[in-house]
C-alpha cells in the first residue's frame, strides 16, 4: 500500500505527478540535479557562441590568401569538430539525470530527434545487439570475405512480411522471395544519403571450384535520418533503384548461402549517379570491395541471414524465372593417396 | 532488535502484518496545510482472515532457536525489490549524490591546484630577488640573488626538526622483517 508519507500526500490530492511526490531525499536530489542542469544550459550557450566565433574565423582564413592558410584552416576545422562534439556531450548531460527522460526511454517513447534519447538508444544497442551483430558476421566470415572490416554505427534490422529476422538466421526461400523491410536507426543527428546493397557471397563456381558473389539488391541515394529509417525495399523510388530485389536461391547440394545486407554512407551532399552504378556492375560481376573502392562509400551498418535448398526453393525459382532448379551440386570424389607401407622390420 | 529479527526469521508460517495505525505522528511538515491529523481506523473495512491460534501450540525451545540462528542465519540481507517508481526515485537520488560528490572532489582538487600554483609562483619570485629586494633576471643580480629561495629549499630538519641536529629518519621508513622480497635480491656472486 506504499509508504506512510505517500499515503498522507494522496489523502489531499490523488494523481500527484511522479516528480512532485513528497519524498524529502528525492526532492533534494531533484533540486541538486536542477541546479546542475542550469549550469549545463549556461555552458551550452557559451559553447554555441564559441562555435559561431570559430565559424567566422574559418571563413576569414578561407577567404584570405595566406600561403600557410592550409594548416591553420585544418587546425581550425579540427577545433570545430571537437567543439561540436563537446556541445553534443553537454546537451546529453543536461538531460541524462532526469528520471522522466529515463522512464520515457525505457517505455519506448523516446524522441530520436533529441540527443539524449539518441545517446540512450546508442548505449542500449552497443551493450548487446551491436555485439551480437559483430559476433555473427565475424563467426560467419562475412568479415573478411565480403569487406575487410566494418565498424557499425547504425542499427540495422530486417523483416520479411512483418516478421523480424535475427542476425544470421536461417530462412526458407519462400520467406525471402519478396523484398524485406529495413529498419535503420542512426544515432547521430541529421539526414544522410545511403546506398543499400544485398550480397550473396556463396554462389558456387564449378569451373574454378570456388565461390562467386552475386548482388541481390542495390539501391542508392536513399534518405535516412534518426527519426525516419524504415525503408521497404519493394517500395523504393525508381530513381534510387539500381538493381531491384532478386530472390535468394541456393541450389541443391550447395552449402549455406550467406546473404549480407550493407548500408553505405555517401559523403555530405554527394549523390551517386544511378546509371554509373548500373553500367559498372551486373548482378554476377558485383563485389562489395569493388563498389567501396570505386565510389566514395563508407559502410556504416550490416546484418545477414542464410538460405539453403529446401522444399520451397524449386517453386520460387520457377515463379521468378531463375534457371538451375534441376541442378544438384556434389562434392568431387577425392582419390585417396597411395598408402605408403612402412618397412616393418625397423619397427619391431 | 536481534531477538525481533530472530523471531521474524524463525516463526513459520508468517502471520499477516498488522494494519492498525493507532496514532500516526503528525505529518504536518509534509502537507501544505498546517493541520495535523490522527488516523485511528484501519485502512480496510473488509475483515481479513488471521491464522487460527492453537491453544496447546508446540513451541520450539528458545535456546534451540538461538543456536539455529547463530549457526545458519545468512550474512546477506534479503534482496530489496523495488517498484518502478521506487527504483526511479532511488536512481535519481543515486545520480544526484554521485554528482554532488564529484563536484566536491573537483573543488578540492582545484583548491589544491591553486595552492600549489601560488606556492610555485612565490618561490619563482623569490628566486629572482637579489640582496636589495629588487627583481632581476637570473644571472644579473649578483651572488646573493635567490639566497632566500635556496635557504627555503634546504631540507635540513624536515623530519625531526632541530632536536637531533636535523638528522633522523621517520620510523615509518623502517622496513618490517619479511622473507620476501629480500633486500639484496639475486646474489649473482654466490659460490658454494
Short mmCIF file of C-alpha atoms in Angstrom, two decimals, chain A residues 105 110-112 114-130 155 183 185-187:
data_model
loop_
_atom_site.label_atom_id
_atom_site.label_comp_id
_atom_site.label_asym_id
_atom_site.label_seq_id
_atom_site.Cartn_x
_atom_site.Cartn_y
_atom_site.Cartn_z
CA UNK A 105 13.06 5.97 -22.99
CA UNK A 110 11.97 8.38 -26.74
CA UNK A 111 12.03 11.09 -29.40
CA UNK A 112 15.03 10.30 -31.60
CA UNK A 114 16.65 14.73 -29.24
CA UNK A 115 20.31 13.99 -28.47
CA UNK A 116 19.70 12.43 -25.05
CA UNK A 117 17.35 9.75 -26.39
CA UNK A 118 19.72 9.01 -29.26
CA UNK A 119 22.53 8.63 -26.74
CA UNK A 120 20.49 6.24 -24.58
CA UNK A 121 19.44 4.22 -27.63
CA UNK A 122 23.04 4.01 -28.81
CA UNK A 123 24.13 2.86 -25.35
CA UNK A 124 21.44 0.20 -25.29
CA UNK A 125 22.29 -1.02 -28.78
CA UNK A 126 26.01 -1.20 -28.08
CA UNK A 127 25.52 -3.09 -24.82
CA UNK A 128 24.04 -6.13 -26.55
CA UNK A 129 22.76 -6.13 -30.13
CA UNK A 130 25.82 -4.48 -31.64
CA UNK A 155 21.45 -0.24 -36.03
CA UNK A 183 14.74 -0.59 -40.16
CA UNK A 185 18.36 3.56 -36.52
CA UNK A 186 21.06 6.22 -36.81
CA UNK A 187 22.40 7.70 -33.57
#
